[in-house]
């Protein structure tokens, strides 16, 4: 693969970076299909305020602590926005 600029220095060094492409795809998939099977149980645990259990479940599936915390935050944000949408609808 070719570099985006002939000299690999500065802010654009290396390969081109497409910003937020994957998050847009993920949000679209969540809207259409719902959550993956390994995301469904933590969402249910968040609903009954079992945050620590949800984090440990995600950590068991993901494997590392930092990515598990990232996934935990992501799912809790999605659940919070879903609650806001339902509250606005009523």
Short mmCIF file of N, CA and C in Angstrom, two decimals:
data_model
loop_
_atom_site.label_atom_id
_atom_site.label_comp_id
_atom_site.label_asym_id
_atom_site.label_seq_id
_atom_site.Cartn_x
_atom_site.Cartn_y
_atom_site.Cartn_z
N UNK A 1 0.85 -1.18 0.00
CA UNK A 1 0.00 0.00 0.00
C UNK A 1 0.89 1.24 0.00
N UNK A 2 0.49 2.21 -0.75
CA UNK A 2 1.28 3.43 -0.86
C UNK A 2 0.94 4.39 0.26
N UNK A 3 1.91 5.21 0.60
CA UNK A 3 1.67 6.23 1.61
C UNK A 3 0.87 7.36 0.99
N UNK A 4 0.18 8.14 1.83
CA UNK A 4 -0.65 9.23 1.31
C UNK A 4 0.21 10.41 0.88
N UNK A 5 1.40 10.56 1.44
CA UNK A 5 2.32 11.60 1.00
C UNK A 5 3.69 10.97 0.86
N UNK A 6 4.54 11.51 -0.03
CA UNK A 6 5.81 10.84 -0.30
C UNK A 6 6.76 10.80 0.89
N UNK A 7 6.65 11.77 1.81
CA UNK A 7 7.53 11.80 2.97
C UNK A 7 6.68 11.52 4.21
N UNK A 8 7.06 10.52 4.98
CA UNK A 8 6.26 10.11 6.13
C UNK A 8 6.63 10.91 7.37
N UNK A 9 6.36 12.21 7.34
CA UNK A 9 6.58 13.08 8.50
C UNK A 9 5.39 14.01 8.63
N UNK A 10 5.21 14.59 9.79
CA UNK A 10 4.14 15.55 10.01
C UNK A 10 2.85 14.88 10.45
N UNK A 11 1.76 15.65 10.40
CA UNK A 11 0.47 15.15 10.88
C UNK A 11 -0.11 14.06 9.99
N UNK A 12 0.19 14.10 8.70
CA UNK A 12 -0.40 13.12 7.77
C UNK A 12 0.57 12.01 7.43
N UNK A 13 1.44 11.64 8.34
CA UNK A 13 2.41 10.59 8.04
C UNK A 13 1.71 9.23 7.99
N UNK A 14 2.22 8.37 7.16
CA UNK A 14 1.65 7.04 7.08
C UNK A 14 0.44 6.97 6.18
N UNK A 15 -0.45 6.05 6.48
CA UNK A 15 -1.62 5.81 5.64
C UNK A 15 -2.74 6.77 6.00
N UNK A 16 -3.67 6.93 5.07
CA UNK A 16 -4.80 7.82 5.30
C UNK A 16 -5.68 7.28 6.42
N UNK A 17 -6.29 8.19 7.15
CA UNK A 17 -7.14 7.80 8.27
C UNK A 17 -8.55 8.32 8.01
N UNK A 18 -9.51 7.44 7.99
CA UNK A 18 -10.90 7.82 7.78
C UNK A 18 -11.57 7.94 9.13
N UNK A 19 -11.86 9.13 9.53
CA UNK A 19 -12.31 9.42 10.89
C UNK A 19 -13.76 8.97 11.10
N UNK A 20 -14.01 8.24 12.16
CA UNK A 20 -15.35 7.86 12.64
C UNK A 20 -16.12 6.98 11.66
N UNK A 21 -15.46 6.33 10.72
CA UNK A 21 -16.18 5.48 9.78
C UNK A 21 -16.77 4.27 10.50
N UNK A 22 -15.99 3.65 11.37
CA UNK A 22 -16.44 2.43 12.03
C UNK A 22 -17.57 2.72 13.02
N UNK A 23 -17.50 3.86 13.74
CA UNK A 23 -18.56 4.17 14.71
C UNK A 23 -19.88 4.43 14.00
N UNK A 24 -19.83 5.05 12.83
CA UNK A 24 -21.07 5.28 12.08
C UNK A 24 -21.68 3.94 11.66
N UNK A 25 -20.85 3.01 11.21
CA UNK A 25 -21.34 1.69 10.83
C UNK A 25 -21.93 0.95 12.03
N UNK A 26 -21.24 1.04 13.18
CA UNK A 26 -21.70 0.35 14.38
C UNK A 26 -23.04 0.91 14.83
N UNK A 27 -23.20 2.24 14.81
CA UNK A 27 -24.47 2.84 15.21
C UNK A 27 -25.59 2.41 14.28
N UNK A 28 -25.31 2.33 12.98
CA UNK A 28 -26.32 1.90 12.02
C UNK A 28 -26.72 0.45 12.27
N UNK A 29 -25.76 -0.41 12.55
CA UNK A 29 -26.06 -1.82 12.82
C UNK A 29 -26.87 -1.96 14.09
N UNK A 30 -26.53 -1.17 15.14
CA UNK A 30 -27.30 -1.23 16.38
C UNK A 30 -28.74 -0.79 16.15
N UNK A 31 -28.95 0.22 15.28
CA UNK A 31 -30.31 0.68 15.00
C UNK A 31 -31.11 -0.40 14.28
N UNK A 32 -30.49 -1.08 13.34
CA UNK A 32 -31.21 -2.03 12.51
C UNK A 32 -31.37 -3.39 13.20
N UNK A 33 -30.28 -3.92 13.74
CA UNK A 33 -30.26 -5.30 14.22
C UNK A 33 -30.35 -5.45 15.73
N UNK A 34 -30.06 -4.41 16.47
CA UNK A 34 -29.98 -4.55 17.92
C UNK A 34 -28.56 -4.92 18.34
N UNK A 35 -28.42 -5.38 19.56
CA UNK A 35 -27.11 -5.68 20.10
C UNK A 35 -26.67 -7.09 19.76
N UNK A 36 -25.36 -7.30 19.79
CA UNK A 36 -24.79 -8.63 19.62
C UNK A 36 -25.11 -9.47 20.86
N UNK A 37 -25.03 -10.78 20.75
CA UNK A 37 -25.36 -11.62 21.91
C UNK A 37 -24.49 -11.35 23.13
N UNK A 38 -23.21 -11.01 22.92
CA UNK A 38 -22.35 -10.74 24.06
C UNK A 38 -22.54 -9.34 24.61
N UNK A 39 -23.34 -8.50 23.94
CA UNK A 39 -23.66 -7.16 24.45
C UNK A 39 -25.01 -7.13 25.14
N UNK A 40 -25.84 -8.13 24.90
CA UNK A 40 -27.19 -8.12 25.45
C UNK A 40 -27.24 -8.30 26.95
N UNK A 41 -26.44 -9.21 27.48
CA UNK A 41 -26.46 -9.45 28.92
C UNK A 41 -25.94 -8.26 29.72
N UNK A 42 -24.83 -7.59 29.30
CA UNK A 42 -24.42 -6.39 30.04
C UNK A 42 -25.47 -5.28 30.02
N UNK A 43 -26.19 -5.16 28.92
CA UNK A 43 -27.25 -4.15 28.85
C UNK A 43 -28.33 -4.46 29.88
N UNK A 44 -28.69 -5.73 30.01
CA UNK A 44 -29.68 -6.11 31.03
C UNK A 44 -29.14 -5.86 32.44
N UNK A 45 -27.85 -6.08 32.65
CA UNK A 45 -27.25 -5.81 33.96
C UNK A 45 -27.23 -4.31 34.26
N UNK A 46 -27.02 -3.48 33.23
CA UNK A 46 -27.07 -2.03 33.43
C UNK A 46 -28.46 -1.58 33.84
N UNK A 47 -29.48 -2.22 33.28
CA UNK A 47 -30.86 -1.83 33.58
C UNK A 47 -31.21 -2.05 35.04
N UNK A 48 -30.58 -3.04 35.69
CA UNK A 48 -30.86 -3.28 37.10
C UNK A 48 -29.73 -2.78 38.00
N UNK A 49 -28.91 -1.87 37.47
CA UNK A 49 -27.84 -1.18 38.22
C UNK A 49 -26.78 -2.14 38.76
N UNK A 50 -26.39 -3.10 37.97
CA UNK A 50 -25.30 -4.02 38.32
C UNK A 50 -24.09 -3.70 37.44
N UNK A 51 -23.52 -2.49 37.63
CA UNK A 51 -22.44 -2.03 36.77
C UNK A 51 -21.17 -2.88 36.91
N UNK A 52 -20.86 -3.27 38.14
CA UNK A 52 -19.63 -4.04 38.37
C UNK A 52 -19.74 -5.43 37.74
N UNK A 53 -20.91 -6.04 37.84
CA UNK A 53 -21.12 -7.34 37.22
C UNK A 53 -21.05 -7.24 35.70
N UNK A 54 -21.58 -6.14 35.16
CA UNK A 54 -21.54 -5.93 33.72
C UNK A 54 -20.09 -5.79 33.25
N UNK A 55 -19.28 -5.03 34.01
CA UNK A 55 -17.88 -4.85 33.64
C UNK A 55 -17.13 -6.17 33.68
N UNK A 56 -17.38 -6.98 34.70
CA UNK A 56 -16.68 -8.26 34.79
C UNK A 56 -17.11 -9.21 33.67
N UNK A 57 -18.39 -9.17 33.28
CA UNK A 57 -18.86 -10.00 32.18
C UNK A 57 -18.21 -9.57 30.87
N UNK A 58 -18.15 -8.25 30.64
CA UNK A 58 -17.53 -7.74 29.41
C UNK A 58 -16.05 -8.08 29.40
N UNK A 59 -15.40 -7.95 30.57
CA UNK A 59 -13.97 -8.25 30.64
C UNK A 59 -13.69 -9.71 30.33
N UNK A 60 -14.59 -10.59 30.77
CA UNK A 60 -14.44 -12.02 30.48
C UNK A 60 -14.55 -12.27 28.97
N UNK A 61 -15.43 -11.53 28.29
CA UNK A 61 -15.61 -11.73 26.86
C UNK A 61 -14.52 -11.05 26.03
N UNK A 62 -14.14 -9.82 26.42
CA UNK A 62 -13.17 -9.05 25.63
C UNK A 62 -11.75 -9.53 25.91
N UNK A 63 -11.42 -9.74 27.17
CA UNK A 63 -10.12 -10.28 27.52
C UNK A 63 -9.21 -9.33 28.28
N UNK A 64 -9.28 -8.04 28.02
CA UNK A 64 -8.41 -7.07 28.69
C UNK A 64 -9.25 -6.03 29.41
N UNK A 65 -8.63 -5.37 30.39
CA UNK A 65 -9.37 -4.45 31.25
C UNK A 65 -9.71 -3.13 30.54
N UNK A 66 -8.73 -2.53 29.87
CA UNK A 66 -8.95 -1.23 29.23
C UNK A 66 -9.99 -1.32 28.11
N UNK A 67 -9.90 -2.29 27.17
CA UNK A 67 -10.97 -2.42 26.18
C UNK A 67 -12.33 -2.73 26.81
N UNK A 68 -12.33 -3.46 27.92
CA UNK A 68 -13.59 -3.76 28.60
C UNK A 68 -14.20 -2.50 29.18
N UNK A 69 -13.36 -1.62 29.74
CA UNK A 69 -13.88 -0.35 30.27
C UNK A 69 -14.43 0.51 29.14
N UNK A 70 -13.76 0.49 27.98
CA UNK A 70 -14.22 1.26 26.83
C UNK A 70 -15.58 0.74 26.35
N UNK A 71 -15.72 -0.58 26.26
CA UNK A 71 -16.98 -1.19 25.83
C UNK A 71 -18.08 -0.94 26.85
N UNK A 72 -17.71 -0.97 28.14
CA UNK A 72 -18.64 -0.71 29.22
C UNK A 72 -19.21 0.71 29.10
N UNK A 73 -18.32 1.68 28.89
CA UNK A 73 -18.74 3.08 28.75
C UNK A 73 -19.61 3.25 27.51
N UNK A 74 -19.23 2.59 26.43
CA UNK A 74 -19.98 2.70 25.18
C UNK A 74 -21.40 2.17 25.35
N UNK A 75 -21.54 1.01 25.96
CA UNK A 75 -22.87 0.42 26.15
C UNK A 75 -23.72 1.23 27.12
N UNK A 76 -23.09 1.77 28.17
CA UNK A 76 -23.87 2.58 29.12
C UNK A 76 -24.33 3.88 28.47
N UNK A 77 -23.50 4.46 27.58
CA UNK A 77 -23.93 5.67 26.86
C UNK A 77 -25.08 5.37 25.91
N UNK A 78 -25.01 4.24 25.23
CA UNK A 78 -26.10 3.85 24.32
C UNK A 78 -27.39 3.65 25.10
N UNK A 79 -27.29 3.00 26.25
CA UNK A 79 -28.48 2.77 27.07
C UNK A 79 -29.06 4.08 27.59
N UNK A 80 -28.18 5.04 27.95
CA UNK A 80 -28.64 6.34 28.43
C UNK A 80 -29.36 7.11 27.33
N UNK A 81 -28.82 7.08 26.10
CA UNK A 81 -29.48 7.78 25.00
C UNK A 81 -30.81 7.12 24.65
N UNK A 82 -30.88 5.78 24.76
CA UNK A 82 -32.15 5.10 24.51
C UNK A 82 -33.19 5.52 25.54
N UNK A 83 -32.77 5.69 26.79
CA UNK A 83 -33.69 6.15 27.84
C UNK A 83 -34.17 7.57 27.60
N UNK A 84 -33.26 8.43 27.09
CA UNK A 84 -33.66 9.81 26.79
C UNK A 84 -34.67 9.85 25.66
N UNK A 85 -34.49 9.01 24.65
CA UNK A 85 -35.42 8.98 23.52
C UNK A 85 -36.80 8.52 23.98
N UNK A 86 -36.83 7.51 24.84
CA UNK A 86 -38.12 7.01 25.35
C UNK A 86 -38.79 8.07 26.21
N UNK A 87 -38.00 8.80 27.01
CA UNK A 87 -38.56 9.85 27.86
C UNK A 87 -39.13 10.99 27.02
N UNK A 88 -38.46 11.33 25.92
CA UNK A 88 -38.97 12.39 25.04
C UNK A 88 -40.26 11.97 24.36
N UNK A 89 -40.33 10.68 24.00
CA UNK A 89 -41.51 10.18 23.30
C UNK A 89 -42.75 10.26 24.18
N UNK A 90 -42.59 10.03 25.48
CA UNK A 90 -43.74 10.08 26.40
C UNK A 90 -44.06 11.49 26.71
#
